[in-house]
PDB file of C-alpha atoms in Angstrom:
ATOM      1  CA  MET A  22     198.749 137.470  66.947  1.00 67.00           C
ATOM      2  CA  GLU A  23     195.877 139.774  66.159  1.00 76.00           C
ATOM      3  CA  THR A  24     195.018 142.667  68.497  1.00 81.00           C
ATOM      4  CA  TYR A  25     191.842 140.986  69.753  1.00 79.00           C
ATOM      5  CA  GLU A  26     193.843 137.838  70.573  1.00 79.00           C
ATOM      6  CA  LEU A  27     196.354 139.893  72.560  1.00 85.00           C
ATOM      7  CA  ILE A  28     193.603 141.671  74.495  1.00 87.00           C
ATOM      8  CA  LEU A  29     191.878 138.358  75.210  1.00 84.00           C
ATOM      9  CA  MET A  30     195.167 136.776  76.278  1.00 86.00           C
ATOM     10  CA  ILE A  31     195.932 139.707  78.609  1.00 90.00           C
ATOM     11  CA  ALA A  32     192.437 139.514  80.151  1.00 90.00           C
ATOM     12  CA  ILE A  33     192.671 135.751  80.668  1.00 86.00           C
ATOM     13  CA  GLY A  34     196.206 136.103  82.013  1.00 89.00           C
ATOM     14  CA  LEU A  35     195.141 138.709  84.577  1.00 92.00           C
ATOM     15  CA  ALA A  36     192.114 136.649  85.632  1.00 89.00           C
ATOM     16  CA  LEU A  37     194.281 133.558  86.139  1.00 86.00           C
ATOM     17  CA  LEU A  38     197.042 135.529  87.809  1.00 90.00           C
ATOM     18  CA  PHE A  39     194.883 137.131  90.483  1.00 92.00           C
ATOM     19  CA  PHE A  40     191.756 134.963  90.800  1.00 89.00           C
ATOM     20  CA  GLY A  41     192.865 131.497  89.674  1.00 85.00           C
ATOM     21  CA  TYR A  42     192.054 129.674  92.908  1.00 85.00           C
ATOM     22  CA  ARG A  43     188.737 131.438  93.481  1.00 84.00           C
ATOM     23  CA  VAL A  44     187.456 130.445  90.059  1.00 80.00           C
ATOM     24  CA  LYS A  45     189.245 127.110  89.971  1.00 79.00           C
ATOM     25  CA  LYS A  46     187.050 125.309  87.430  1.00 77.00           C
ATOM     26  CA  VAL A  47     186.944 128.269  85.077  1.00 80.00           C
ATOM     27  CA  ALA A  48     190.687 128.772  85.614  1.00 77.00           C
ATOM     28  CA  PHE A  49     191.382 125.161  84.675  1.00 78.00           C
ATOM     29  CA  PHE A  50     189.267 125.576  81.551  1.00 82.00           C
ATOM     30  CA  LEU A  51     191.089 128.804  80.604  1.00 78.00           C
ATOM     31  CA  ILE A  52     194.553 127.388  81.324  1.00 77.00           C
ATOM     32  CA  TRP A  53     193.919 124.274  79.278  1.00 81.00           C
ATOM     33  CA  PHE A  54     192.444 126.382  76.498  1.00 86.00           C
ATOM     34  CA  LEU A  55     195.531 128.625  76.397  1.00 81.00           C
ATOM     35  CA  LEU A  56     197.883 125.643  76.497  1.00 81.00           C
ATOM     36  CA  GLY A  57     195.942 123.769  73.823  1.00 87.00           C
ATOM     37  CA  PHE A  58     195.749 126.884  71.654  1.00 88.00           C
ATOM     38  CA  ASN A  59     199.508 127.500  71.953  1.00 84.00           C
ATOM     39  CA  LEU A  60     200.475 123.867  71.385  1.00 86.00           C
ATOM     40  CA  THR A  61     198.182 123.609  68.356  1.00 88.00           C
ATOM     41  CA  THR A  62     199.668 126.846  67.022  1.00 87.00           C
ATOM     42  CA  PHE A  63     203.142 125.264  67.356  1.00 86.00           C
ATOM     43  CA  LEU A  64     201.843 122.273  65.366  1.00 86.00           C
ATOM     44  CA  MET A  65     200.220 124.316  62.577  1.00 87.00           C
ATOM     45  CA  PRO A  66     203.253 124.146  60.234  1.00 88.00           C
ATOM     46  CA  THR A  67     203.209 120.348  60.523  1.00 87.00           C
ATOM     47  CA  ILE A  68     199.440 120.223  60.006  1.00 87.00           C
ATOM     48  CA  ASN A  69     199.810 122.491  56.967  1.00 87.00           C
ATOM     49  CA  ASN A  70     202.445 120.160  55.506  1.00 89.00           C
ATOM     50  CA  LEU A  71     200.323 117.067  56.126  1.00 88.00           C
ATOM     51  CA  VAL A  72     197.102 118.602  54.761  1.00 86.00           C
ATOM     52  CA  PRO A  73     198.110 121.241  52.176  1.00 84.00           C
ATOM     53  CA  GLN A  74     194.464 122.054  51.352  1.00 85.00           C
ATOM     54  CA  ILE A  75     194.093 123.920  54.661  1.00 83.00           C
ATOM     55  CA  ALA A  76     197.393 125.815  54.400  1.00 81.00           C
ATOM     56  CA  GLY A  77     195.837 128.575  52.273  1.00 82.00           C
ATOM     57  CA  GLN A  78     192.497 128.726  54.073  1.00 85.00           C
ATOM     58  CA  PRO A  79     192.379 131.484  56.742  1.00 84.00           C
ATOM     59  CA  LEU A  80     189.269 129.940  58.302  1.00 88.00           C
ATOM     60  CA  TRP A  81     191.086 126.684  59.055  1.00 87.00           C
ATOM     61  CA  GLN A  82     194.242 128.495  60.159  1.00 86.00           C
ATOM     62  CA  ASN A  83     192.208 130.257  62.861  1.00 86.00           C
ATOM     63  CA  LEU A  84     189.764 127.445  63.651  1.00 89.00           C
ATOM     64  CA  ILE A  85     192.220 124.575  64.226  1.00 91.00           C
ATOM     65  CA  PRO A  86     194.089 126.249  67.145  1.00 90.00           C
ATOM     66  CA  ILE A  87     190.751 127.206  68.727  1.00 90.00           C
ATOM     67  CA  CYS A  88     189.561 123.589  68.414  1.00 91.00           C
ATOM     68  CA  GLY A  89     192.830 122.340  69.930  1.00 90.00           C
ATOM     69  CA  GLY A  90     192.348 124.735  72.832  1.00 89.00           C
ATOM     70  CA  LEU A  91     188.736 123.691  73.357  1.00 91.00           C
ATOM     71  CA  LEU A  92     189.633 119.997  73.239  1.00 88.00           C
ATOM     72  CA  LEU A  93     192.220 120.344  75.988  1.00 84.00           C
ATOM     73  CA  ALA A  94     189.988 122.755  77.933  1.00 84.00           C
ATOM     74  CA  LEU A  95     187.111 120.284  78.070  1.00 83.00           C
ATOM     75  CA  MET A  96     189.446 117.556  79.288  1.00 78.00           C
ATOM     76  CA  GLY A  97     191.018 119.789  81.925  1.00 71.00           C
ATOM     77  CA  PHE A  98     187.666 121.060  83.171  1.00 69.00           C
ATOM     78  CA  SER A  99     186.410 117.579  84.018  1.00 70.00           C
ATOM     79  CA  ILE A 100     189.235 116.005  86.029  1.00 74.00           C
ATOM     80  CA  GLU A 101     190.672 118.246  88.772  1.00 72.00           C
ATOM     81  CA  LYS A 102     193.719 116.282  89.971  1.00 77.00           C
ATOM     82  CA  LEU A 103     194.700 115.301  86.460  1.00 78.00           C
ATOM     83  CA  CYS A 104     194.132 118.923  85.516  1.00 75.00           C
ATOM     84  CA  VAL A 105     196.491 120.313  88.168  1.00 78.00           C
ATOM     85  CA  GLY A 106     199.155 117.729  87.383  1.00 84.00           C
ATOM     86  CA  GLY A 107     198.697 118.221  83.664  1.00 83.00           C
ATOM     87  CA  ILE A 108     198.876 122.001  83.955  1.00 81.00           C
ATOM     88  CA  CYS A 109     202.214 121.742  85.726  1.00 85.00           C
ATOM     89  CA  PHE A 110     203.553 119.212  83.211  1.00 90.00           C
ATOM     90  CA  VAL A 111     202.392 121.138  80.144  1.00 87.00           C
ATOM     91  CA  LEU A 112     203.582 124.490  81.546  1.00 86.00           C
ATOM     92  CA  VAL A 113     207.068 123.030  82.005  1.00 91.00           C
ATOM     93  CA  MET A 114     206.994 121.659  78.446  1.00 90.00           C
ATOM     94  CA  VAL A 115     205.701 124.926  76.904  1.00 87.00           C
ATOM     95  CA  LEU A 116     208.275 127.008  78.789  1.00 86.00           C
ATOM     96  CA  ALA A 117     211.054 124.644  77.708  1.00 90.00           C
ATOM     97  CA  ILE A 118     209.928 124.717  74.063  1.00 87.00           C
ATOM     98  CA  ASN A 119     209.598 128.511  74.032  1.00 84.00           C
ATOM     99  CA  TYR A 120     212.938 129.184  75.644  1.00 84.00           C
ATOM    100  CA  PHE A 121     215.198 126.206  74.820  1.00 89.00           C
ATOM    101  CA  GLY A 122     213.736 124.790  71.594  1.00 85.00           C
ATOM    102  CA  THR A 123     212.549 121.332  70.592  1.00 82.00           C
ATOM    103  CA  ASP A 124     215.703 119.225  70.793  1.00 87.00           C
ATOM    104  CA  ILE A 125     215.036 115.695  71.999  1.00 89.00           C
ATOM    105  CA  ALA A 126     217.342 116.217  75.003  1.00 91.00           C
ATOM    106  CA  THR A 127     215.510 119.404  75.953  1.00 90.00           C
ATOM    107  CA  LEU A 128     212.139 117.676  75.675  1.00 90.00           C
ATOM    108  CA  ALA A 129     213.359 114.690  77.725  1.00 93.00           C
ATOM    109  CA  ILE A 130     214.733 116.868  80.533  1.00 94.00           C
ATOM    110  CA  ALA A 131     211.605 119.049  80.502  1.00 93.00           C
ATOM    111  CA  GLY A 132     209.466 115.888  80.579  1.00 93.00           C
ATOM    112  CA  VAL A 133     211.227 114.590  83.695  1.00 95.00           C
ATOM    113  CA  ILE A 134     210.961 117.980  85.413  1.00 95.00           C
ATOM    114  CA  GLY A 135     207.306 118.182  84.333  1.00 93.00           C
ATOM    115  CA  VAL A 136     206.487 114.765  85.837  1.00 93.00           C
ATOM    116  CA  ILE A 137     208.156 115.723  89.129  1.00 93.00           C
ATOM    117  CA  ALA A 138     206.268 119.054  89.179  1.00 91.00           C
ATOM    118  CA  ALA A 139     202.983 117.277  88.387  1.00 90.00           C
ATOM    119  CA  GLY A 140     203.477 114.760  91.211  1.00 89.00           C
ATOM    120  CA  ALA A 141     204.240 117.513  93.707  1.00 88.00           C
ATOM    121  CA  ALA A 142     201.232 119.502  92.497  1.00 84.00           C
ATOM    122  CA  VAL A 143     198.781 116.647  93.035  1.00 82.00           C
ATOM    123  CA  THR A 144     200.140 116.127  96.556  1.00 84.00           C
ATOM    124  CA  LEU A 145     199.698 119.798  97.493  1.00 86.00           C
ATOM    125  CA  MET A 146     196.444 120.793  95.752  1.00 82.00           C
ATOM    126  CA  LYS A 147     195.693 124.306  97.107  1.00 86.00           C
ATOM    127  CA  PRO A 148     199.225 125.707  96.918  1.00 88.00           C
ATOM    128  CA  ALA A 149     199.775 123.942  93.600  1.00 83.00           C
ATOM    129  CA  THR A 150     196.546 125.333  92.169  1.00 83.00           C
ATOM    130  CA  ILE A 151     197.488 128.847  93.250  1.00 90.00           C
ATOM    131  CA  ILE A 152     201.023 128.565  91.912  1.00 89.00           C
ATOM    132  CA  ALA A 153     199.922 126.871  88.676  1.00 85.00           C
ATOM    133  CA  THR A 154     197.229 129.458  87.968  1.00 88.00           C
ATOM    134  CA  ALA A 155     199.626 132.300  88.833  1.00 93.00           C
ATOM    135  CA  LEU A 156     202.277 130.826  86.520  1.00 91.00           C
ATOM    136  CA  ALA A 157     199.774 130.261  83.718  1.00 88.00           C
ATOM    137  CA  GLY A 158     198.485 133.813  84.093  1.00 92.00           C
ATOM    138  CA  ALA A 159     202.038 135.162  84.201  1.00 94.00           C
ATOM    139  CA  TYR A 160     202.918 133.163  81.081  1.00 91.00           C
ATOM    140  CA  ALA A 161     199.877 134.434  79.143  1.00 90.00           C
ATOM    141  CA  LEU A 162     200.478 138.008  80.272  1.00 93.00           C
ATOM    142  CA  THR A 163     204.203 137.873  79.442  1.00 94.00           C
ATOM    143  CA  ILE A 164     203.669 136.385  75.977  1.00 91.00           C
ATOM    144  CA  ALA A 165     200.981 138.965  75.164  1.00 92.00           C
ATOM    145  CA  LEU A 166     203.091 141.871  76.412  1.00 91.00           C
ATOM    146  CA  LEU A 167     206.182 140.702  74.512  1.00 92.00           C
ATOM    147  CA  VAL A 168     204.132 140.514  71.307  1.00 91.00           C
ATOM    148  CA  LEU A 169     202.425 143.843  72.035  1.00 89.00           C
ATOM    149  CA  PHE A 170     205.780 145.540  72.712  1.00 90.00           C
ATOM    150  CA  PRO A 171     208.271 143.936  70.287  1.00 89.00           C
ATOM    151  CA  GLN A 172     211.057 146.314  71.308  1.00 92.00           C
ATOM    152  CA  ILE A 173     211.318 144.461  74.646  1.00 90.00           C
ATOM    153  CA  SER A 174     213.959 141.721  74.388  1.00 89.00           C
ATOM    154  CA  LYS A 175     212.447 138.249  74.861  1.00 86.00           C
ATOM    155  CA  GLU A 176     215.851 136.760  75.648  1.00 87.00           C
ATOM    156  CA  ILE A 177     216.397 139.133  78.559  1.00 90.00           C
ATOM    157  CA  TYR A 178     212.910 139.667  80.026  1.00 91.00           C
ATOM    158  CA  TYR A 179     210.996 136.401  79.335  1.00 90.00           C
ATOM    159  CA  PHE A 180     211.795 134.474  82.530  1.00 90.00           C
ATOM    160  CA  PRO A 181     212.152 137.509  84.845  1.00 94.00           C
ATOM    161  CA  ALA A 182     208.732 138.800  83.724  1.00 95.00           C
ATOM    162  CA  ILE A 183     207.092 135.405  84.258  1.00 94.00           C
ATOM    163  CA  GLY A 184     208.763 135.131  87.666  1.00 94.00           C
ATOM    164  CA  VAL A 185     207.765 138.608  88.845  1.00 96.00           C
ATOM    165  CA  PHE A 186     204.190 138.347  87.555  1.00 96.00           C
ATOM    166  CA  ALA A 187     203.783 134.842  89.035  1.00 96.00           C
ATOM    167  CA  LEU A 188     205.170 135.952  92.403  1.00 96.00           C
ATOM    168  CA  ILE A 189     202.804 138.934  92.558  1.00 96.00           C
ATOM    169  CA  GLY A 190     199.828 136.779  91.516  1.00 95.00           C
ATOM    170  CA  ALA A 191     200.648 133.946  93.933  1.00 95.00           C
ATOM    171  CA  LEU A 192     201.114 136.324  96.868  1.00 95.00           C
ATOM    172  CA  PHE A 193     197.828 138.028  96.029  1.00 95.00           C
ATOM    173  CA  GLN A 194     195.985 134.701  95.795  1.00 93.00           C
ATOM    174  CA  PHE A 195     197.514 133.311  99.013  1.00 93.00           C
ATOM    175  CA  SER A 196     196.584 136.479 100.907  1.00 93.00           C
ATOM    176  CA  THR A 197     192.997 136.603  99.595  1.00 91.00           C
ATOM    177  CA  THR A 198     192.165 132.874  99.944  1.00 88.00           C
ATOM    178  CA  LYS A 199     193.353 132.209 103.506  1.00 83.00           C
ATOM    179  CA  HIS A 200     189.924 130.995 104.639  1.00 80.00           C
ATOM    180  CA  ILE A 201     188.914 129.166 101.464  1.00 77.00           C
ATOM    181  CA  MET A 202     189.601 125.450 101.235  1.00 66.00           C
TER     182      MET A 202
END
């Protein structure tokens, strides 16, 4: 990642972490953008193999992930319940892919856990929105910090950092949105 991408990811991560419920629509847009950007980035080697003309073009290498992020962001912005459920599902899938790989068994187990998390999230909208935005912010912040400081071991600190950041963000959001429905 470039420096400007890291700074942007840290800023978005902090905004989601601490103010996700207050700026729900914007948060959904940002979360879906980050997820779409990351998933499209994972798919770039496949896209490069399928369309070799874009493999050597820096413009397309930067533009395609942004377009993937915008496509998911526009979808997530428009449908709130689908957005909350989808955020939970996609977060489970992205975490599983990042930490456990892309084996079919891993994806199947993560898919089942993602569907259960999505169903619970739709049932409990406010707590789910707070937890989902805190987790998404924690994920963005953790990824950016691990790239910014490569000497920190991803294997050791990935999940603890996400957990600690998400806990801090969720507690902050729950305490500052007591009277907001």
